CSV table of C-alpha atoms in Angstrom, one decimal:
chain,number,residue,atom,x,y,z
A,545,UNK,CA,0.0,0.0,0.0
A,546,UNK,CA,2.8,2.9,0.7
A,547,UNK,CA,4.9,1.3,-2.1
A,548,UNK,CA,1.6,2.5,-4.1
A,549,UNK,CA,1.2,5.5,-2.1
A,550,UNK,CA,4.3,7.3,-3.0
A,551,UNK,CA,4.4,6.3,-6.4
A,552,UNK,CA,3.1,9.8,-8.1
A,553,UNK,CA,5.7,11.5,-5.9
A,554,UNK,CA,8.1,9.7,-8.1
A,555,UNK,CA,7.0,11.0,-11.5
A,556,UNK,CA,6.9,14.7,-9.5
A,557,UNK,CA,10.0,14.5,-8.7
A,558,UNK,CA,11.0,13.3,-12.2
A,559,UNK,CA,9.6,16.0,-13.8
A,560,UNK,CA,11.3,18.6,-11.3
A,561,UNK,CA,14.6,16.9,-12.2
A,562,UNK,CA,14.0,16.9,-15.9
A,563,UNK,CA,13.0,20.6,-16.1
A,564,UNK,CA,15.7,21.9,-14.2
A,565,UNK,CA,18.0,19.3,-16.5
A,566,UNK,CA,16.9,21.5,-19.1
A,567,UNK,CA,17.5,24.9,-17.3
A,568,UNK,CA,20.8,24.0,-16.2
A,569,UNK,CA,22.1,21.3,-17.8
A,570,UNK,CA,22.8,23.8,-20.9
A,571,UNK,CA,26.0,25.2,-19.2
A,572,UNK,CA,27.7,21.3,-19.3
A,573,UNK,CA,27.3,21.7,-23.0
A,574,UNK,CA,28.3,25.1,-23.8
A,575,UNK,CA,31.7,24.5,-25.6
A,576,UNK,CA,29.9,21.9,-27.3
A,577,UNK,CA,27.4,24.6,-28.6
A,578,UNK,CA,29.9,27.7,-29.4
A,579,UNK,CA,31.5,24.5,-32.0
A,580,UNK,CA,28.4,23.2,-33.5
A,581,UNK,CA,27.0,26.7,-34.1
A,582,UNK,CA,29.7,28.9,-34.5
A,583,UNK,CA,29.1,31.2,-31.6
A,584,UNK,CA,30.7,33.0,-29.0
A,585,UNK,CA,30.6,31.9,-25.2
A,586,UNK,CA,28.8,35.2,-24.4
A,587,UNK,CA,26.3,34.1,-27.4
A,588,UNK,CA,25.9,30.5,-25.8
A,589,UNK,CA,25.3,32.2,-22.3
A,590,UNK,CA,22.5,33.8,-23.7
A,591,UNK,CA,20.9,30.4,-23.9
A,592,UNK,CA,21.3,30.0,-19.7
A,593,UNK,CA,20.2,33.7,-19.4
A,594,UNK,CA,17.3,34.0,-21.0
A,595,UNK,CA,15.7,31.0,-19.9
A,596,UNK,CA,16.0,32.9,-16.2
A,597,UNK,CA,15.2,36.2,-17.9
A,598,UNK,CA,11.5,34.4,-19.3
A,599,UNK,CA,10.8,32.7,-15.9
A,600,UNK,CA,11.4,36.1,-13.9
A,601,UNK,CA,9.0,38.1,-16.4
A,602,UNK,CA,6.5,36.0,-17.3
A,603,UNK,CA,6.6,33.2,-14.5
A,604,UNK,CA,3.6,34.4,-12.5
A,605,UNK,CA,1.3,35.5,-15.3
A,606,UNK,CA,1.6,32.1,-17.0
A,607,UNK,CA,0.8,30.4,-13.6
A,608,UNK,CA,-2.1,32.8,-13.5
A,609,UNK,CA,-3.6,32.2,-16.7
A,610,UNK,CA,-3.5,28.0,-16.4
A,611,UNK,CA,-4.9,28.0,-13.1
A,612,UNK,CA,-8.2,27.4,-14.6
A,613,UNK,CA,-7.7,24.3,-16.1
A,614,UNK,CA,-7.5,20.6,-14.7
A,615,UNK,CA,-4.0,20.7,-12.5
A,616,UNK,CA,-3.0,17.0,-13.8
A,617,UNK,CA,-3.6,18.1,-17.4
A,618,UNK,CA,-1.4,20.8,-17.4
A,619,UNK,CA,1.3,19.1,-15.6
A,620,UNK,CA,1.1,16.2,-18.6
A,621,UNK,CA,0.9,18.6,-20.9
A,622,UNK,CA,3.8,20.7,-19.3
A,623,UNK,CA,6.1,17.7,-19.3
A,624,UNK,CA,4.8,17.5,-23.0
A,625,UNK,CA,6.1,20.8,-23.8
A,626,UNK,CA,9.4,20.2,-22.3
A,627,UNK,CA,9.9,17.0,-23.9
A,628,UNK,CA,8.9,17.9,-27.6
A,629,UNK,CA,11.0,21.2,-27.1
A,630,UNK,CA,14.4,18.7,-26.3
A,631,UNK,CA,14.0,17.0,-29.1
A,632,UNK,CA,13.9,20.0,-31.3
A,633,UNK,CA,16.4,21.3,-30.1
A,634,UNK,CA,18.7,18.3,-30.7
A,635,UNK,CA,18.3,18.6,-34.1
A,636,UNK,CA,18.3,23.1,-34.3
A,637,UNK,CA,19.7,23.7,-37.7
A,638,UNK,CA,21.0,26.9,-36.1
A,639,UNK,CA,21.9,29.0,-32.8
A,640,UNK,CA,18.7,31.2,-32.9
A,641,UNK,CA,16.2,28.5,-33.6
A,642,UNK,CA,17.6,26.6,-30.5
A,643,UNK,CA,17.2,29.9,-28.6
A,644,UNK,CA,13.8,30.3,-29.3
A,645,UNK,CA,13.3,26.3,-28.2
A,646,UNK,CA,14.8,27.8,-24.9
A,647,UNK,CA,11.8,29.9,-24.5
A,648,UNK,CA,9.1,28.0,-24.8
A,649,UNK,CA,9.9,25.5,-22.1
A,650,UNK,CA,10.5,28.2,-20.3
A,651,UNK,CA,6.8,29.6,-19.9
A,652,UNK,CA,5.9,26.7,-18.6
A,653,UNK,CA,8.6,26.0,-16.3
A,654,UNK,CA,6.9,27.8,-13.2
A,655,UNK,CA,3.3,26.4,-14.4
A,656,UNK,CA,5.1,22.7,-13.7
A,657,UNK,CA,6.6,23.8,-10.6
A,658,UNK,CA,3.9,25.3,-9.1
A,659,UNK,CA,1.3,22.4,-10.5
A,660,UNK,CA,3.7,19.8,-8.4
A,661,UNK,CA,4.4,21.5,-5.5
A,662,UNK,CA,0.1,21.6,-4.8
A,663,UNK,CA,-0.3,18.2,-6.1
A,664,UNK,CA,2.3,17.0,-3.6
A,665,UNK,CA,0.2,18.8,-1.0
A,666,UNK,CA,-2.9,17.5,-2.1
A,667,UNK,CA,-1.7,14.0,-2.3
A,668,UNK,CA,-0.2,13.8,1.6
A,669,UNK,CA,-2.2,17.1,3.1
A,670,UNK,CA,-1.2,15.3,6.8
A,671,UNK,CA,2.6,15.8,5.8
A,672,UNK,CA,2.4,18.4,3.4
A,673,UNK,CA,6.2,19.6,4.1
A,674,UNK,CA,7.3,16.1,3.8
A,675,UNK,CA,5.6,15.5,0.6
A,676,UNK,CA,6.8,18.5,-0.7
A,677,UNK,CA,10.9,17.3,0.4
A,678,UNK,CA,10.3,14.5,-2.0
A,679,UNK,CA,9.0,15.8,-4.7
A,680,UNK,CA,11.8,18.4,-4.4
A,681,UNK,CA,14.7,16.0,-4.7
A,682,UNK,CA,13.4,16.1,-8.8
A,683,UNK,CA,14.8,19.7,-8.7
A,684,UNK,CA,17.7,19.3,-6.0
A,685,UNK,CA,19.2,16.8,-8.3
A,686,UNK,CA,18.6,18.4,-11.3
A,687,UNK,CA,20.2,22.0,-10.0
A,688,UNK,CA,23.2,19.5,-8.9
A,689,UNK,CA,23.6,16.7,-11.5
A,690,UNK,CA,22.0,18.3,-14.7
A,691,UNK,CA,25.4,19.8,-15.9
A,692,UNK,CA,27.4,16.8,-14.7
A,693,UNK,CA,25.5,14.2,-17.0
A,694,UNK,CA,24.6,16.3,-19.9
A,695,UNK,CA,28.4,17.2,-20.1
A,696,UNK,CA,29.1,13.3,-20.2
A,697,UNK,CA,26.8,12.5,-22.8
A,698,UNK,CA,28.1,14.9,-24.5
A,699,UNK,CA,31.7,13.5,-24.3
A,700,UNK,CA,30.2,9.7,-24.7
A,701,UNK,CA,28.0,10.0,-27.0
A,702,UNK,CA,26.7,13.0,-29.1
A,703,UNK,CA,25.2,16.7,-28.9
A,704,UNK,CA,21.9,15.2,-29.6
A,705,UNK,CA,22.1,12.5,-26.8
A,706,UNK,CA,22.2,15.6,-23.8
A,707,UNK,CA,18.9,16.6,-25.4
A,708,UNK,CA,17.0,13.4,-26.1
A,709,UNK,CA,17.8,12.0,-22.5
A,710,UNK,CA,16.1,15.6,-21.2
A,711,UNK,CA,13.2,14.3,-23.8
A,712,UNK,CA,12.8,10.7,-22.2
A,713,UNK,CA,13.0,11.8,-18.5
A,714,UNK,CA,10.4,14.4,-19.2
A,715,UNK,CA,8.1,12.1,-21.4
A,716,UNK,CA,8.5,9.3,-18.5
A,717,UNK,CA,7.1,11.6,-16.3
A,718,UNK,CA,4.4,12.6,-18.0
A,719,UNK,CA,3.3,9.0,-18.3
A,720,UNK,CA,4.0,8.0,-14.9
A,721,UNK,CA,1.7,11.1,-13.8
A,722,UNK,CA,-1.2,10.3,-16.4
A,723,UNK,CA,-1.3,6.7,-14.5
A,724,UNK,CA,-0.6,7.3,-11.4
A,725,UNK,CA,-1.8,10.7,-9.9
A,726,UNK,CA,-5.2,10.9,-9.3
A,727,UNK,CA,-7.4,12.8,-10.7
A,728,UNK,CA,-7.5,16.3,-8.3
A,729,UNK,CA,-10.8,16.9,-7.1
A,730,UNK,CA,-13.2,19.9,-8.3
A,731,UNK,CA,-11.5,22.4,-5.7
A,732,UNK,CA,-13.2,26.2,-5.5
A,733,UNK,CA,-11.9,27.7,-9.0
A,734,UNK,CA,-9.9,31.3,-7.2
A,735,UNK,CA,-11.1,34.1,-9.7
A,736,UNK,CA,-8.1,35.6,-11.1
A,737,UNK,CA,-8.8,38.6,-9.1
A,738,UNK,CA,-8.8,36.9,-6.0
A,739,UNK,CA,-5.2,35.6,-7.0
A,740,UNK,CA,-3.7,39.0,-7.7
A,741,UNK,CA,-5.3,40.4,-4.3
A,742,UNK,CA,-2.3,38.5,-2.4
A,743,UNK,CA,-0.2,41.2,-3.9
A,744,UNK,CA,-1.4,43.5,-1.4
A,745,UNK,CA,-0.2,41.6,1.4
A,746,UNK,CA,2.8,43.4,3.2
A,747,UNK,CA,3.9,39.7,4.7
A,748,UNK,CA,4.1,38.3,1.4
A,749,UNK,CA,6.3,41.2,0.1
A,750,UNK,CA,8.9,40.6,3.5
A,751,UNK,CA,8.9,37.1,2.6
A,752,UNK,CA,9.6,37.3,-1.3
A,753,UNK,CA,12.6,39.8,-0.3
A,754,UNK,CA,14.0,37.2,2.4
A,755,UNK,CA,13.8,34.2,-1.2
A,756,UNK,CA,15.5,36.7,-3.5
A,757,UNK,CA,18.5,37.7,-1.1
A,758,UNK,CA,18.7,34.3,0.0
A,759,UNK,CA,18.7,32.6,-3.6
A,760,UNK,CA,21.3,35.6,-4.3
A,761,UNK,CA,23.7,34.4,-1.6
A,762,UNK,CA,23.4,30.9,-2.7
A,763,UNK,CA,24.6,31.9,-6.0
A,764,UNK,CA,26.7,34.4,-5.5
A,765,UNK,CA,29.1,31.3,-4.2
A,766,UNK,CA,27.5,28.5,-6.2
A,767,UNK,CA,28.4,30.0,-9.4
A,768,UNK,CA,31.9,30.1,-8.9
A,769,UNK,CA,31.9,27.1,-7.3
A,770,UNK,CA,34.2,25.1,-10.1
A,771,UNK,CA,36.7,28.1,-9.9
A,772,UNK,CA,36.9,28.3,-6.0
A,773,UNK,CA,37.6,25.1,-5.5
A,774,UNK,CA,40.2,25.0,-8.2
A,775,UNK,CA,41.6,28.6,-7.4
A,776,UNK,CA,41.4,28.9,-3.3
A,777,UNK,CA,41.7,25.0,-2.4
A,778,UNK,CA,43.7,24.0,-4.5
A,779,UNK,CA,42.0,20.9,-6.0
A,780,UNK,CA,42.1,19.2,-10.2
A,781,UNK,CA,39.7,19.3,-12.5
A,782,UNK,CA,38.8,15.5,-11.7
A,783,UNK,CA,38.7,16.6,-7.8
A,784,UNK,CA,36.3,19.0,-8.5
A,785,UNK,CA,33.8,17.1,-10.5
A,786,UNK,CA,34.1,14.4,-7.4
A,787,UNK,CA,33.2,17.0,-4.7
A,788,UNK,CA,30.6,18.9,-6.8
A,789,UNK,CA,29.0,15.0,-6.9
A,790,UNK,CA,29.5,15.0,-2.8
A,791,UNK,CA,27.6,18.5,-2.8
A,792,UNK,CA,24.4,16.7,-4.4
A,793,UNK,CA,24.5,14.3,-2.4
A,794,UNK,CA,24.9,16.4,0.8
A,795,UNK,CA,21.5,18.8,-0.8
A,796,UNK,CA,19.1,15.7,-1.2
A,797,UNK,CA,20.0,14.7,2.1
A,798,UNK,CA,19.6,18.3,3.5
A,799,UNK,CA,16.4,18.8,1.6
A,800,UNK,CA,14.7,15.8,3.1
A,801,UNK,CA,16.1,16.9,6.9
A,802,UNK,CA,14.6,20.5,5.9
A,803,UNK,CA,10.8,18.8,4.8
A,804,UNK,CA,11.4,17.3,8.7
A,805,UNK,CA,12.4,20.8,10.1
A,806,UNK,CA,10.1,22.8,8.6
A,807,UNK,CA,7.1,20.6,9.2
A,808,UNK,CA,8.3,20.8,13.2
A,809,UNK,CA,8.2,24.4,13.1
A,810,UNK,CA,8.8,26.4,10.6
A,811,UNK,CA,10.2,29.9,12.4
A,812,UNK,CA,12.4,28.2,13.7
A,813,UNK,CA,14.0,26.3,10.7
A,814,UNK,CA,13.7,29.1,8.3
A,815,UNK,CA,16.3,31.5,10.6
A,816,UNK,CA,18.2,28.8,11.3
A,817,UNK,CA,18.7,27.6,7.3
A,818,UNK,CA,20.7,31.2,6.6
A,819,UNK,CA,22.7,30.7,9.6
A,820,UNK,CA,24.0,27.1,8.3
A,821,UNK,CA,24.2,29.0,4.7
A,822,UNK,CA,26.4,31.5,6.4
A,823,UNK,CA,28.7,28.9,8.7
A,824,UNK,CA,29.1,26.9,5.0
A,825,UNK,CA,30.4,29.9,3.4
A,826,UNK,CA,32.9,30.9,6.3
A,827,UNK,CA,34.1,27.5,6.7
A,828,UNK,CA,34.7,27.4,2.4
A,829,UNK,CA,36.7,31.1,3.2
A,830,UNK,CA,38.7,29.8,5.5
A,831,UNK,CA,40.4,27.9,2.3
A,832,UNK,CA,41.2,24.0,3.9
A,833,UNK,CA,43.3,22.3,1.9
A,834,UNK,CA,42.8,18.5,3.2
A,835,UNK,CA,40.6,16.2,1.7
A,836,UNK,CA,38.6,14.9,4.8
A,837,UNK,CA,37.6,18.8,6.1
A,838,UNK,CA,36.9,19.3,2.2
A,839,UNK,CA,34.4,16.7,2.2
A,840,UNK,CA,32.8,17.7,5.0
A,841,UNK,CA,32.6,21.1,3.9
A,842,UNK,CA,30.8,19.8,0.9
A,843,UNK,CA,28.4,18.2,2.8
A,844,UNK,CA,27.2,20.9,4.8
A,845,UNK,CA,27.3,23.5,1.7
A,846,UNK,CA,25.1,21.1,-0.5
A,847,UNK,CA,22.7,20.6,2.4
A,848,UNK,CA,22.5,24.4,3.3
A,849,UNK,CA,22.3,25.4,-0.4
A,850,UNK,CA,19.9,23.2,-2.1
A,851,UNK,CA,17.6,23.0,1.4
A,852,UNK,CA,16.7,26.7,0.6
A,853,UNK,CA,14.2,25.7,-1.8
A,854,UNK,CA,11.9,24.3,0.7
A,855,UNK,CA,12.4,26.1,2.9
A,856,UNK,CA,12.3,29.8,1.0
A,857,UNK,CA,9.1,28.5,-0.8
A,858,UNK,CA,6.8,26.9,2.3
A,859,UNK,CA,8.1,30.6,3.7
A,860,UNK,CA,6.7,32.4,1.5
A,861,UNK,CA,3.3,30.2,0.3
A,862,UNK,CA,2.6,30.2,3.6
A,863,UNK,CA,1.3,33.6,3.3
A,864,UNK,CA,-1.1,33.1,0.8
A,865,UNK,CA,-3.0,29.6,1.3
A,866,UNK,CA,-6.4,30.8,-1.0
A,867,UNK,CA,-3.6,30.8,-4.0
A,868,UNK,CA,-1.0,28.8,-3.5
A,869,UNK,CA,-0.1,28.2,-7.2
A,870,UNK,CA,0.1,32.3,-7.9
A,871,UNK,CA,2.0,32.3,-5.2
A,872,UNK,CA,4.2,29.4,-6.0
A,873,UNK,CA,4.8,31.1,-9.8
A,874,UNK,CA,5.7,34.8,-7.9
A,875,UNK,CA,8.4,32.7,-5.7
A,876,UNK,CA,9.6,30.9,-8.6
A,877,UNK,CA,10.0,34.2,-10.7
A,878,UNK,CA,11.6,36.2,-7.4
A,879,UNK,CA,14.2,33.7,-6.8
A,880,UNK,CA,15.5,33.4,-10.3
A,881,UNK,CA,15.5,37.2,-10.1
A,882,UNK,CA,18.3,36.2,-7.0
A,883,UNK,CA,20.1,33.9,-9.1
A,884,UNK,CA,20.6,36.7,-11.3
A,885,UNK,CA,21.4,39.3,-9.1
A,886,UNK,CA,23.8,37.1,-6.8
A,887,UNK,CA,25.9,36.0,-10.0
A,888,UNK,CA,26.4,39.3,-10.8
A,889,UNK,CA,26.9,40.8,-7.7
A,890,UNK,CA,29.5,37.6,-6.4
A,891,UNK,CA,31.2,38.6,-10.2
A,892,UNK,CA,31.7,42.1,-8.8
A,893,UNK,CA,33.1,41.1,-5.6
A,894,UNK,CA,35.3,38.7,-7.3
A,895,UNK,CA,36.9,41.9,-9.5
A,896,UNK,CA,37.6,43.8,-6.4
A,897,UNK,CA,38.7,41.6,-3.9
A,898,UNK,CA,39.9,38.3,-5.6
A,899,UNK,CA,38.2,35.3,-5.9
A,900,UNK,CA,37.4,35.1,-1.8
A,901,UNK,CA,35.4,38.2,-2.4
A,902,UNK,CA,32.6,36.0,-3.6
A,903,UNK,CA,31.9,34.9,-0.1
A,904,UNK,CA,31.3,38.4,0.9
A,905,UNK,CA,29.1,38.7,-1.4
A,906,UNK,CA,27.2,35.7,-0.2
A,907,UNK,CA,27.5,36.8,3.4
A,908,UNK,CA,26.4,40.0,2.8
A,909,UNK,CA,23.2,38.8,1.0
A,910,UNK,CA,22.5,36.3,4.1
A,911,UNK,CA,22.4,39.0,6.1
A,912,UNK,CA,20.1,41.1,4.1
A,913,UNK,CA,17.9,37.6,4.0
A,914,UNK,CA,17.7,37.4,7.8
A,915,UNK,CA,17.2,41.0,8.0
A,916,UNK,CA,13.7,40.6,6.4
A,917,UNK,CA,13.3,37.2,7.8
A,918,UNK,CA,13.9,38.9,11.7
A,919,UNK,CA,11.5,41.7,10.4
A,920,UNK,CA,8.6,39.4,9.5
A,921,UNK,CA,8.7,37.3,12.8
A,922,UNK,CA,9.0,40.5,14.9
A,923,UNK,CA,6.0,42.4,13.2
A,924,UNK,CA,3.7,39.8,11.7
A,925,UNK,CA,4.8,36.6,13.7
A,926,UNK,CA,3.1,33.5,11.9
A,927,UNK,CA,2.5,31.9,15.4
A,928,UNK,CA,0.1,34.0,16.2
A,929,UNK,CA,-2.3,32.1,12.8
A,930,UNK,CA,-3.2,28.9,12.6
């Protein structure tokens, strides 16, 4: 009976992992794309950067304007989308073609992630936090092992063998969820005005600011992560890809302790979270060169990193539980909004100080994070609903 029970948290998850394959996994295959196509780096970047830039714009409105329909349509036909897309783009017959393949997926990027964070919910509504760990693992190990695998099909195989495995992942999903989730039930449709009246909620705003300067301190490290590890500790190429391995494993693991946390109380996990963030990032500073303290260091980073999903999002939906999938699309648009702003910002820091000046960077954005966190709890504390 639970074997059957957590079944359509599987092909969740699964989807999670293969949409964030295709957000991320890009950057393992960008030398392979400045040769096929005859672009620059910058050019290629553009196919990592605008993906973010169509998520951050039009994340929420999209969200918005499927929330009509039947939740475990869209998520099939979301998966759909992602899949047909991946295969196109295998076979682009030039740069700007596979750049406008980008987009498309990328509208309905924060329809699927919002779609599986409520059908989670809905499936376990006893141990919603829990549920919602699981599912998440999908986009923990996508965030973490998306470049890693498309890079070595790449290598192995072919250019066209990063994007067809995107393709199957995403069309498993899809048929594991037509099977196997249920069908949701009629809940009260939210009129769309409803949906864009949690906008006026001051709460909502202290929360998104805590995501987005949190996300931005995660990436302000995260994206030089190759290059500090190479440049400050001192470790190869092959080194590196081992550890950044170690640091996936160390965020699934976090993100299921978070689910735990959080569902114990969440105040008390979502100050604490930063506060790891921050001891991570100190600890990285500090420069160790042995391989034991490394790993450890790993550990603790990938569980403090990828953990902020969780618990950044039940943060912030928490203050709007008569739209949680509006909500869910403005979180998913704010936070890549941080992605941006901490990659740029750790770049800065990284001109003017050296390459340590990226955990500055990160620090300073953790603080800004607990600042609005502290804020929230002191003025509108969330014990006091039910």
């Amino acid at each position: 009976m639970n074997k059957l029970k957590i079944n359509p948290i599987i092909f969740i998850a699964l989807g999670l992992f293969g949409v964030y394959t295709i957000e991320f996994g890009v950057v393992g295959i960008l030398p392979a794309i400045t040769e096929r196509y005859n672009v620059s780096t910058s050019q290629a970047g553009m196919l990592v950067g605008v993906f973010a830039l169509v998520i951050a714009l039009c994340g929420p409105f999209m969200v918005l304007l499927l929330s009509k329909y039947n939740r475990k349509n869209v998520m099939i036909l979301s998966l759909l989308i992602f899949a047909g897309s991946s295969l196109l783009s295998a076979y682009a017959p030039n740069f700007y073609i596979l750049l406008a393949l980008r987009i498309i997926p990328a509208l309905f990027h924060p329809v699927y992630f919002s779609l599986a964070f409520t059908a989670a919910v809905s499936l376990y509504p006893k141990e919603a936090t829990q549920a919602s760990a699981k599912a998440f693992v999908g986009t923990s190990m996508g965030m973490v092992l998306g470049i890693p695998i498309t890079t070595y099909l790449v290598d192995q195989f072919s250019f066209e063998a990063a994007f067809i495995f995107c393709a199957v992942v995403n069309t498993a999903a899809s048929a594991g969820i037509a099977i196997m989730l249920p069908k949701s039930s009629k809940a009260e449709k939210v009129s769309y005005r409803e949906q864009l009246g949690i906008l006026r909620k001051v709460p909502l705003w202290i929360n998104i600011g805590a995501a987005t300067f949190l996300f931005a301190a995660m990436f302000s490290v995260y994206s030089y992560a190759a290059e500090y590890l190479e440049q400050v500790m001192g470790l190869s190429g092959k080194i590196i890809s081992v550890m950044l391995v170690i640091f996936g494993v160390g965020g699934v693991a976090g993100n299921l302790l978070a689910g735990r946390l959080i569902g114990k109380n969440r105040v008390r996990t979502t100050v604490f979270h930063p506060i790891v963030l921050a001891i991570s990032f100190l600890l990285l500073y500090m420069g160790e060169k042995s391989i034991v303290p490394i790993i450890v260091i790993m550990v603790l980073w990938g569980a403090a990193h990828t953990s902020g999903l969780i618990v950044t999002q039940i943060w912030l939906t928490s203050e709007a539980p008569e739209a949680p999938e509006f909500a869910t699309g403005v979180y998913i648009s704010f936070i890549n909004l941080g992605v941006s702003i901490g990659s740029l910002v750790g770049g800065w820091f990284i001109t003017a100080s050296g390459m340590r000046g990226t955990i500055w960077s990160g620090l300073l954005f953790i603080l800004l994070a607990l600042v609005c966190i502290v804020l929230k709890i002191v003025y509108f504390n969330p014990n006091k609903r039910p």
